[in-house]
Amino acid sequence: MSRFQTTGLGQDDFAEMVAEDVERALAHYDEAINQSTVVSVGKIAGSIASAVTLLSPKHQRAIDAIHADLPGLASKFVRALAAEAARRSEAGVTDMPGALPADEALAAPPRSDDLESMLIEDWAGRVAGSTYLEENLRIARSTLHRWQRRGDVIALRKGGRKHVFPLAQFVDGRPVAGISDVQSLIGNPRLAWLWLTRPAAQLDGRVPIDLLRLDQINEVVEAARVFAPG
């Protein structure tokens, strides 16, 4: 029996209660905050609070174990959410649930210049430099540079001349096959990695990098060919 059953409070009711409390707190803290933003933030907070109650004790303890990192994680989440909202707004998607058909929303090409203004970790997932890859994945720097020259790996510039490498592209210490084909078709490495790591309309909502890790290379390359600008 869930705690909602024992208290007589439904999960949706609980989420709404949290949302209302958050809305009141935000309005009290800063009256200048847009009302629609206040409502949206309240819904997010209510949904998260409600979802936490469904976690197993093991997963709840896992969250407790990283409590020191939670402010930073929350900040990253909010920045990523704001960037996604801005991207959808620029693409004409004003209401996530149904402003555009699902395949059109997926197909809306992200703006590569938007990515330049975001922290890499906020949209690219876990990344690492050549030192980490050499020490943990046993990838020699010379090998990594050779892969980079050939386009076999996605290398993202991070200030100056430094590059970092998304870890999700490696399996058993090697980049998954198909990366070079996708890069050659899409061109911009940031845009290529963004496409690889998001549900793609060309693949019926499946994530390209997941398919490459399953050796479904031809399907992904053809989808990239359809997506590629120009």
Backbone as JSON, one array per atom type, in Angstrom:
{
  "sequence": "MSRFQTTGLGQDDFAEMVAEDVERALAHYDEAINQSTVVSVGKIAGSIASAVTLLSPKHQRAIDAIHADLPGLASKFVRALAAEAARRSEAGVTDMPGALPADEALAAPPRSDDLESMLIEDWAGRVAGSTYLEENLRIARSTLHRWQRRGDVIALRKGGRKHVFPLAQFVDGRPVAGISDVQSLIGNPRLAWLWLTRPAAQLDGRVPIDLLRLDQINEVVEAARVFAPG",
  "N": [[0.85, -1.19, 0.0], [0.63, 2.21, -0.88], [2.01, 5.31, 0.36], [0.31, 7.34, -0.32], [-2.15, 6.13, -0.43], [-2.5, 5.48, 2.24], [-2.68, 7.95, 3.44], [-4.76, 9.06, 2.17], [-4.42, 10.92, 0.25], [-4.13, 11.66, -3.09], [-1.67, 11.01, -5.68], [-1.54, 12.91, -7.74], [-2.88, 14.98, -6.48], [-1.07, 15.53, -4.45], [1.13, 16.45, -5.94], [-0.01, 18.77, -7.0], [-0.45, 20.21, -4.66], [2.18, 20.71, -3.78], [3.03, 22.23, -5.95], [1.42, 24.52, -5.71], [2.37, 25.56, -3.3], [5.01, 26.17, -4.02], [4.57, 28.07, -6.02], [3.42, 30.15, -4.49], [5.61, 30.75, -2.85], [7.52, 31.66, -4.71], [6.2, 33.9, -5.78], [6.09, 35.48, -3.53], [8.78, 35.89, -3.06], [9.8, 37.19, -5.34], [8.14, 39.5, -6.99], [8.31, 40.25, -9.59], [8.62, 38.14, -11.27], [7.47, 36.46, -14.12], [4.08, 35.48, -14.37], [3.21, 33.17, -15.74], [5.58, 31.77, -15.86], [5.99, 31.28, -13.16], [3.89, 29.49, -12.67], [4.64, 27.38, -14.34], [7.1, 26.6, -13.18], [6.17, 25.79, -10.7], [4.66, 23.53, -11.43], [6.69, 21.86, -12.37], [8.2, 21.49, -10.01], [6.25, 20.23, -8.43], [5.83, 17.87, -9.88], [8.35, 16.64, -9.7], [8.6, 16.31, -6.91], [6.47, 14.57, -6.47], [7.3, 12.38, -7.98], [9.54, 11.56, -6.57], [8.49, 10.32, -4.36], [7.85, 7.85, -5.29], [10.14, 6.47, -5.56], [12.31, 3.76, -4.75], [13.53, 2.76, -1.47], [16.27, 2.34, -1.72], [17.01, 3.92, -3.96], [16.27, 6.39, -2.96], [18.11, 6.69, -0.91], [20.35, 6.88, -2.48], [20.03, 9.37, -3.65], [20.24, 10.93, -1.36], [22.91, 10.56, -0.88], [24.22, 12.17, -2.67], [23.66, 14.71, -1.96], [25.14, 17.03, -1.6], [25.83, 17.79, -4.13], [23.49, 18.52, -5.29], [22.48, 21.27, -5.57], [24.1, 22.25, -7.69], [23.46, 20.42, -9.71], [20.74, 20.95, -9.99], [20.87, 23.55, -10.93], [22.11, 23.14, -13.42], [20.1, 21.64, -14.63], [17.99, 23.51, -14.8], [19.13, 25.44, -16.49], [19.48, 23.92, -18.81], [16.82, 23.32, -19.34], [15.78, 25.88, -19.83], [17.25, 26.54, -22.12], [16.3, 24.61, -23.91], [13.62, 25.38, -24.02], [13.91, 27.89, -25.19], [14.97, 27.13, -27.65], [12.83, 25.68, -28.74], [10.96, 27.71, -28.88], [12.12, 29.42, -30.77], [11.96, 27.74, -32.9], [9.33, 27.74, -33.35], [7.74, 26.18, -31.74], [5.58, 26.54, -29.39], [4.12, 25.36, -27.4], [4.78, 22.62, -25.66], [3.29, 20.09, -25.4], [1.66, 19.9, -27.76], [1.89, 21.7, -29.92], [3.02, 21.32, -32.38], [2.97, 18.57, -34.71], [4.34, 15.48, -33.5], [6.5, 14.41, -35.01], [7.33, 16.61, -36.47], [8.19, 18.33, -34.48], [10.37, 16.91, -33.5], [11.95, 16.98, -35.72], [12.74, 19.59, -36.02], [15.5, 21.5, -36.67], [18.2, 22.04, -34.44], [19.87, 25.04, -33.41], [23.16, 25.59, -34.12], [24.7, 27.71, -33.23], [23.52, 28.39, -30.85], [24.42, 26.42, -29.16], [27.01, 27.11, -28.7], [26.94, 28.99, -26.7], [26.3, 27.66, -24.43], [27.13, 25.66, -21.55], [29.16, 22.86, -22.15], [28.69, 20.45, -20.77], [26.03, 20.67, -20.15], [24.49, 19.99, -22.32], [25.74, 18.02, -23.78], [26.23, 15.77, -22.26], [28.3, 13.48, -20.34], [31.67, 14.36, -20.61], [35.16, 14.15, -21.5], [38.69, 14.82, -21.24], [41.81, 14.23, -23.04], [43.65, 13.2, -21.22], [42.15, 11.89, -19.23], [40.93, 9.93, -20.82], [43.14, 8.47, -21.6], [44.09, 7.49, -19.16], [41.92, 6.09, -18.07], [40.43, 4.75, -20.08], [42.42, 3.7, -21.5], [43.28, 4.8, -23.93], [45.58, 5.79, -26.12], [47.17, 8.98, -26.55], [48.15, 9.56, -29.1], [46.68, 7.81, -30.66], [44.1, 8.77, -30.19], [44.3, 11.33, -31.32], [44.72, 10.62, -33.95], [42.27, 9.39, -34.56], [40.69, 11.63, -34.25], [41.58, 13.32, -36.33], [40.72, 11.86, -38.52], [38.05, 12.0, -38.18], [36.75, 10.07, -36.77], [35.96, 10.27, -34.17], [33.88, 12.33, -32.08], [34.88, 15.5, -31.34], [34.77, 18.12, -29.13], [35.18, 21.54, -28.99], [36.46, 23.28, -26.22], [36.91, 26.07, -25.06], [39.64, 28.08, -26.03], [42.15, 26.11, -27.47], [41.57, 23.66, -26.56], [40.1, 20.42, -26.52], [37.31, 18.34, -25.77], [35.86, 15.07, -25.26], [32.88, 13.4, -25.83], [31.81, 10.83, -23.7], [29.96, 8.85, -24.25], [30.29, 7.95, -26.81], [32.13, 5.98, -26.92], [32.94, 2.54, -26.87], [34.2, -0.18, -25.25], [36.71, 1.04, -25.26], [36.97, 2.13, -27.79], [35.82, 4.27, -30.47], [32.39, 4.16, -31.47], [31.38, 2.55, -34.48], [30.5, 4.4, -37.4], [30.42, 7.01, -36.57], [32.17, 8.7, -38.01], [30.93, 8.81, -40.51], [28.51, 10.11, -39.91], [29.49, 12.56, -38.98], [30.69, 13.56, -41.3], [28.5, 14.0, -42.88], [26.82, 15.79, -41.45], [28.56, 17.76, -40.6], [29.18, 20.18, -38.67], [30.59, 19.48, -35.57], [29.38, 19.83, -33.05], [26.66, 20.09, -33.63], [26.35, 17.62, -34.83], [26.8, 15.85, -32.67], [24.72, 16.62, -30.97], [22.52, 15.84, -32.5], [22.99, 13.11, -32.59], [22.46, 12.33, -29.99], [19.84, 12.81, -29.32], [16.29, 12.02, -29.51], [15.4, 11.09, -32.76], [13.52, 12.21, -35.47], [13.83, 11.07, -37.93], [14.37, 8.5, -37.31], [12.17, 7.43, -36.19], [11.86, 8.45, -33.61], [13.83, 7.21, -32.14], [17.08, 7.09, -30.52], [19.98, 8.08, -32.12], [22.75, 7.52, -31.31], [22.41, 5.4, -29.6], [21.6, 3.42, -31.32], [23.86, 3.16, -32.94], [25.58, 2.07, -31.09], [24.56, -0.39, -31.04], [25.36, -1.41, -33.37], [23.81, -0.72, -35.58], [24.39, 0.64, -38.08], [24.0, 1.46, -40.82], [21.33, 2.29, -40.9], [21.35, 4.52, -39.23], [23.16, 6.21, -40.56], [21.8, 6.71, -42.96], [19.63, 8.09, -41.93], [20.93, 10.35, -40.91], [21.74, 11.44, -43.29], [19.34, 12.31, -44.32], [18.66, 14.2, -42.41], [20.77, 16.03, -42.53], [21.83, 19.38, -43.06], [21.22, 21.27, -46.0]],
  "CA": [[0.0, 0.0, 0.0], [1.47, 3.4, -0.97], [1.76, 6.31, 1.39], [-0.83, 8.14, -0.72], [-3.34, 5.39, -0.04], [-2.65, 5.52, 3.69], [-3.04, 9.3, 3.86], [-5.96, 9.48, 1.45], [-4.02, 11.97, -0.69], [-3.69, 11.11, -4.36], [-0.37, 11.51, -6.12], [-1.77, 14.16, -8.47], [-3.21, 16.01, -5.49], [0.17, 15.88, -3.77], [1.91, 17.28, -6.86], [-0.66, 20.07, -7.08], [-0.23, 20.9, -3.4], [3.55, 21.2, -3.81], [3.09, 23.28, -6.96], [0.82, 25.73, -5.16], [3.3, 26.1, -2.3], [6.15, 26.76, -4.72], [4.08, 29.29, -6.67], [3.29, 31.19, -3.47], [6.95, 31.14, -2.4], [8.14, 32.45, -5.77], [5.51, 35.19, -5.87], [6.48, 36.26, -2.36], [10.2, 36.2, -3.15], [10.06, 38.13, -6.43], [6.88, 39.79, -7.65], [8.56, 40.55, -11.0], [8.66, 36.92, -12.06], [6.31, 36.26, -14.98], [3.13, 34.56, -13.74], [3.21, 31.88, -16.43], [6.81, 31.09, -15.43], [5.74, 30.8, -11.8], [3.03, 28.31, -12.77], [5.44, 26.29, -14.93], [8.05, 26.12, -12.18], [5.39, 25.06, -9.7], [4.33, 22.22, -11.97], [7.93, 21.07, -12.38], [8.51, 21.11, -8.63], [5.25, 19.26, -8.0], [6.07, 16.59, -10.56], [9.56, 16.05, -9.13], [8.3, 15.87, -5.55], [5.6, 13.4, -6.56], [8.08, 11.25, -8.5], [10.46, 11.1, -5.53], [7.78, 9.42, -3.43], [7.74, 6.53, -5.91], [11.44, 5.82, -5.57], [12.58, 2.75, -3.74], [14.44, 3.25, -0.43], [17.64, 2.3, -2.24], [17.23, 5.09, -4.8], [16.19, 7.57, -2.11], [19.41, 6.82, -0.25], [21.32, 7.32, -3.49], [19.87, 10.82, -3.76], [20.8, 11.5, -0.14], [24.37, 10.46, -0.94], [24.77, 13.23, -3.53], [22.95, 15.95, -1.61], [26.03, 18.19, -1.74], [25.89, 18.16, -5.55], [22.16, 18.8, -5.8], [22.31, 22.64, -6.09], [24.72, 22.36, -9.0], [22.67, 19.63, -10.66], [19.5, 21.68, -10.22], [21.2, 24.69, -11.78], [22.3, 22.62, -14.78], [18.79, 21.24, -15.14], [17.22, 24.71, -15.15], [19.74, 26.05, -17.69], [19.16, 23.07, -19.96], [15.4, 23.48, -19.61], [15.6, 27.19, -20.44], [17.8, 26.49, -23.47], [15.38, 23.84, -24.73], [12.43, 26.2, -24.23], [14.27, 28.92, -26.16], [15.1, 26.49, -28.97], [11.48, 25.37, -29.23], [10.31, 28.97, -29.2], [12.68, 29.89, -32.04], [11.51, 26.83, -33.95], [7.89, 27.87, -33.5], [7.04, 25.24, -30.87], [5.28, 27.34, -28.21], [3.48, 24.54, -26.37], [5.41, 21.32, -25.85], [2.45, 18.92, -25.59], [0.99, 19.64, -29.02], [1.88, 22.82, -30.85], [3.35, 20.74, -33.67], [3.0, 17.11, -34.67], [5.55, 14.99, -32.83], [7.64, 14.24, -35.92], [7.82, 17.92, -36.85], [8.94, 18.86, -33.34], [11.65, 16.21, -33.46], [12.75, 17.29, -36.89], [13.19, 20.98, -36.0], [16.96, 21.48, -36.48], [18.71, 22.95, -33.42], [20.8, 26.05, -33.91], [24.49, 25.29, -33.61], [25.27, 28.85, -32.52], [23.0, 28.35, -29.48], [25.24, 25.5, -28.38], [28.27, 27.78, -28.36], [26.76, 29.8, -25.5], [25.93, 26.78, -23.32], [28.16, 24.77, -21.03], [29.13, 21.6, -22.88], [28.1, 19.39, -19.95], [24.58, 20.85, -20.04], [23.76, 19.41, -23.45], [26.49, 16.93, -24.42], [26.44, 14.64, -21.38], [29.64, 13.38, -19.77], [32.78, 14.53, -21.55], [36.47, 14.01, -20.85], [39.85, 15.18, -22.04], [42.69, 13.14, -23.47], [44.3, 12.59, -20.05], [41.19, 10.95, -18.64], [40.75, 8.79, -21.74], [44.36, 7.66, -21.58], [44.24, 6.83, -17.87], [40.78, 5.26, -17.71], [40.02, 3.9, -21.18], [43.66, 3.23, -22.13], [43.36, 5.29, -25.3], [46.78, 6.61, -26.26], [46.93, 10.3, -27.13], [48.42, 9.5, -30.54], [45.52, 7.14, -31.26], [42.97, 9.69, -30.11], [44.51, 12.39, -32.3], [44.51, 10.03, -35.27], [40.82, 9.26, -34.71], [40.13, 12.98, -34.4], [41.89, 13.8, -37.68], [39.91, 11.1, -39.48], [36.64, 12.21, -37.92], [36.18, 8.87, -36.16], [35.4, 10.63, -32.86], [33.38, 13.69, -31.93], [35.71, 16.32, -30.46], [34.09, 19.39, -28.92], [36.1, 22.56, -28.51], [36.1, 23.84, -24.93], [37.8, 27.17, -24.75], [40.96, 28.06, -26.64], [42.42, 25.02, -28.39], [41.3, 22.41, -25.86], [38.95, 19.64, -26.95], [36.84, 17.26, -24.9], [35.26, 14.0, -26.04], [31.75, 12.76, -25.16], [32.15, 9.45, -23.35], [28.96, 7.91, -24.76], [30.65, 7.48, -28.15], [33.14, 4.94, -26.81], [32.59, 1.2, -26.4], [35.41, -1.0, -25.13], [37.9, 1.82, -25.58], [37.01, 2.55, -29.19], [34.59, 4.97, -30.88], [31.47, 3.29, -32.19], [31.41, 2.71, -35.93], [29.45, 5.25, -37.95], [30.63, 8.39, -36.16], [32.8, 9.48, -39.09], [29.92, 9.03, -41.56], [27.57, 11.12, -39.43], [30.19, 13.85, -38.97], [30.92, 14.04, -42.67], [27.21, 14.43, -43.43], [26.27, 16.94, -40.73], [29.59, 18.8, -40.62], [29.47, 20.77, -37.37], [30.64, 18.4, -34.58], [28.42, 20.06, -31.98], [25.35, 19.74, -34.16], [26.35, 16.17, -35.05], [26.62, 15.15, -31.4], [23.37, 16.9, -30.49], [21.6, 14.97, -33.23], [23.25, 11.71, -32.21], [22.05, 12.04, -28.61], [18.44, 13.17, -29.11], [15.36, 11.25, -30.34], [15.41, 11.62, -34.12], [12.31, 11.94, -36.25], [14.2, 10.19, -39.05], [14.5, 7.14, -36.78], [10.93, 7.17, -35.43], [12.02, 8.83, -32.22], [14.92, 6.5, -31.47], [18.28, 7.91, -30.34], [21.0, 7.56, -33.04], [23.95, 6.95, -30.7], [22.03, 4.1, -29.04], [21.57, 2.46, -32.44], [25.25, 2.91, -33.34], [26.17, 1.16, -30.1], [24.03, -1.72, -31.35], [25.86, -1.72, -34.72], [22.82, -0.44, -36.63], [25.09, 1.79, -38.67], [23.41, 1.91, -42.07], [20.08, 2.99, -40.61], [21.69, 5.83, -38.67], [23.8, 7.02, -41.6], [20.75, 7.17, -43.88], [18.85, 9.1, -41.22], [21.76, 11.55, -40.88], [21.72, 11.99, -44.65], [18.06, 13.03, -44.45], [18.69, 15.33, -41.5], [21.87, 16.94, -42.8], [21.45, 20.63, -43.72], [21.64, 21.44, -47.38]],
  "C": [[0.89, 1.24, 0.0], [1.11, 4.38, 0.13], [0.59, 7.21, 1.01], [-2.14, 7.47, -0.35], [-3.57, 5.5, 1.45], [-3.06, 6.91, 4.17], [-4.31, 9.78, 3.19], [-5.68, 10.58, 0.44], [-3.51, 11.33, -1.96], [-2.38, 11.71, -4.81], [-0.51, 12.82, -6.89], [-2.09, 15.3, -7.52], [-1.96, 16.48, -4.75], [1.02, 16.8, -4.64], [1.31, 18.68, -6.96], [-0.44, 20.89, -5.81], [1.17, 21.5, -3.35], [3.68, 22.37, -4.79], [2.54, 24.59, -6.42], [1.73, 26.38, -4.13], [4.49, 26.8, -2.96], [5.75, 28.06, -5.41], [3.97, 30.44, -5.67], [4.66, 31.69, -3.02], [7.64, 32.02, -3.44], [7.52, 33.84, -5.86], [5.9, 36.09, -4.7], [7.93, 36.72, -2.46], [10.46, 37.28, -4.19], [8.78, 38.37, -7.22], [7.07, 40.04, -9.15], [8.59, 39.31, -11.88], [7.35, 36.76, -12.84], [5.39, 35.2, -14.39], [3.12, 33.19, -14.41], [4.46, 31.08, -16.07], [6.64, 30.52, -14.03], [4.92, 29.52, -11.83], [3.82, 27.12, -13.31], [6.41, 25.71, -13.92], [7.35, 25.33, -11.09], [5.05, 23.66, -10.16], [5.55, 21.3, -11.99], [8.25, 20.57, -10.98], [7.53, 20.05, -8.12], [5.48, 17.89, -8.61], [7.28, 15.88, -9.98], [9.28, 15.51, -7.74], [7.45, 14.62, -5.56], [6.38, 12.17, -7.02], [9.01, 10.69, -7.44], [9.78, 10.11, -4.59], [7.65, 8.0, -3.99], [9.07, 5.78, -5.93], [11.54, 4.78, -4.47], [13.49, 3.33, -2.67], [15.89, 3.3, -0.9], [17.94, 3.56, -3.05], [17.12, 6.38, -4.0], [17.51, 7.79, -1.38], [20.48, 7.29, -1.22], [21.24, 8.84, -3.68], [20.48, 11.5, -2.54], [22.33, 11.56, -0.22], [25.0, 11.57, -1.78], [24.16, 14.58, -3.2], [23.84, 17.18, -1.78], [26.08, 18.69, -3.18], [24.55, 18.64, -6.08], [21.97, 20.25, -6.28], [22.9, 22.81, -7.48], [23.95, 21.61, -10.07], [21.37, 20.35, -11.0], [19.74, 22.87, -11.14], [21.4, 24.27, -13.23], [20.97, 22.26, -15.42], [17.99, 22.45, -15.61], [17.79, 25.37, -16.4], [19.41, 25.25, -18.93], [17.69, 23.22, -20.34], [15.12, 24.81, -20.3], [16.11, 27.2, -21.88], [16.87, 25.72, -24.41], [14.12, 24.64, -25.02], [12.7, 27.28, -25.27], [14.38, 28.33, -27.57], [13.74, 26.2, -29.57], [10.75, 26.63, -29.63], [10.79, 29.5, -30.55], [12.22, 29.02, -33.2], [10.0, 26.91, -34.16], [7.09, 26.91, -32.65], [6.78, 25.96, -29.55], [4.65, 26.54, -27.1], [3.95, 23.12, -26.55], [4.45, 20.17, -26.11], [1.87, 18.78, -26.98], [0.96, 20.78, -29.99], [2.18, 22.35, -32.26], [3.22, 19.23, -33.58], [4.34, 16.64, -34.14], [6.74, 14.9, -33.77], [8.19, 15.58, -36.36], [8.64, 18.52, -35.73], [10.31, 18.22, -33.25], [12.57, 16.67, -34.57], [13.3, 18.71, -36.88], [14.69, 21.03, -35.72], [17.39, 22.46, -35.41], [19.7, 23.91, -34.04], [22.17, 25.81, -33.29], [25.09, 26.47, -32.86], [24.73, 28.94, -31.1], [23.89, 27.49, -28.6], [26.54, 26.15, -27.93], [28.16, 28.54, -27.04], [26.4, 28.97, -24.28], [27.15, 26.02, -22.82], [28.03, 23.42, -21.72], [28.41, 20.52, -22.08], [26.59, 19.48, -19.87], [23.83, 20.2, -21.19], [24.44, 18.18, -24.04], [26.62, 15.7, -23.54], [27.87, 14.62, -20.86], [30.7, 13.49, -20.86], [34.09, 14.4, -20.77], [37.56, 14.43, -21.81], [40.74, 13.99, -22.33], [43.38, 12.45, -22.28], [43.4, 11.55, -19.41], [41.04, 9.71, -19.52], [41.97, 7.87, -21.73], [44.45, 6.86, -20.28], [43.12, 5.83, -17.58], [40.3, 4.32, -18.82], [41.2, 3.34, -21.95], [43.73, 3.59, -23.62], [44.57, 6.21, -25.39], [46.47, 7.93, -26.94], [47.14, 10.28, -28.64], [47.25, 8.84, -31.27], [44.32, 8.07, -31.29], [43.1, 10.79, -31.15], [44.31, 11.86, -33.71], [43.02, 9.86, -35.55], [40.19, 10.63, -34.97], [40.38, 13.52, -35.81], [41.01, 13.13, -38.72], [38.42, 11.32, -39.28], [35.95, 11.01, -37.29], [35.6, 9.13, -34.78], [34.86, 12.05, -32.94], [34.26, 14.4, -30.92], [35.06, 17.69, -30.36], [35.08, 20.4, -28.34], [35.58, 23.16, -27.21], [37.11, 24.89, -24.54], [39.16, 27.02, -25.39], [41.11, 26.91, -27.64], [42.11, 23.66, -27.77], [40.05, 21.74, -26.41], [38.6, 18.61, -25.88], [36.03, 16.3, -25.76], [34.09, 13.39, -25.26], [32.02, 11.28, -24.93], [31.18, 8.44, -23.95], [29.32, 7.36, -26.14], [31.66, 6.33, -28.12], [32.55, 3.64, -26.27], [33.87, 0.37, -26.41], [36.66, -0.25, -25.59], [38.04, 2.25, -27.02], [35.74, 3.32, -29.52], [33.69, 4.02, -31.66], [31.57, 3.57, -33.7], [30.24, 3.58, -36.38], [29.61, 6.71, -37.59], [31.17, 9.23, -37.31], [31.8, 9.78, -40.21], [28.95, 10.13, -41.16], [28.23, 12.5, -39.43], [30.38, 14.42, -40.37], [29.64, 14.56, -43.3], [26.71, 15.72, -42.78], [27.27, 18.09, -40.65], [29.96, 19.3, -39.24], [29.47, 19.69, -36.29], [29.65, 18.59, -33.44], [27.01, 19.66, -32.44], [25.25, 18.24, -34.38], [26.12, 15.42, -33.75], [25.24, 15.41, -30.81], [22.36, 15.99, -31.18], [21.76, 13.51, -32.8], [22.64, 11.36, -30.86], [20.61, 12.44, -28.31], [17.54, 12.26, -29.95], [15.25, 11.89, -31.72], [14.14, 11.24, -34.86], [12.61, 10.97, -37.38], [14.33, 8.74, -38.62], [13.31, 6.78, -35.89], [11.11, 7.41, -33.94], [13.11, 8.08, -31.47], [16.16, 7.39, -31.45], [19.42, 7.32, -31.18], [22.2, 6.89, -32.37], [23.64, 5.59, -30.09], [22.04, 3.03, -30.14], [22.99, 2.16, -32.92], [25.92, 1.95, -32.37], [25.65, -0.26, -30.29], [24.41, -2.15, -32.77], [24.82, -1.54, -35.82], [23.27, 0.81, -37.4], [24.38, 2.33, -39.91], [22.15, 2.73, -41.84], [20.36, 4.4, -40.09], [22.3, 6.74, -39.73], [22.76, 7.56, -42.58], [19.9, 8.25, -43.22], [19.62, 10.42, -41.14], [21.78, 12.22, -42.24], [20.45, 12.81, -44.87], [18.08, 14.3, -43.6], [19.65, 16.42, -41.92], [21.41, 18.19, -43.53], [21.99, 20.71, -45.13], [21.5, 20.18, -48.18]]
}
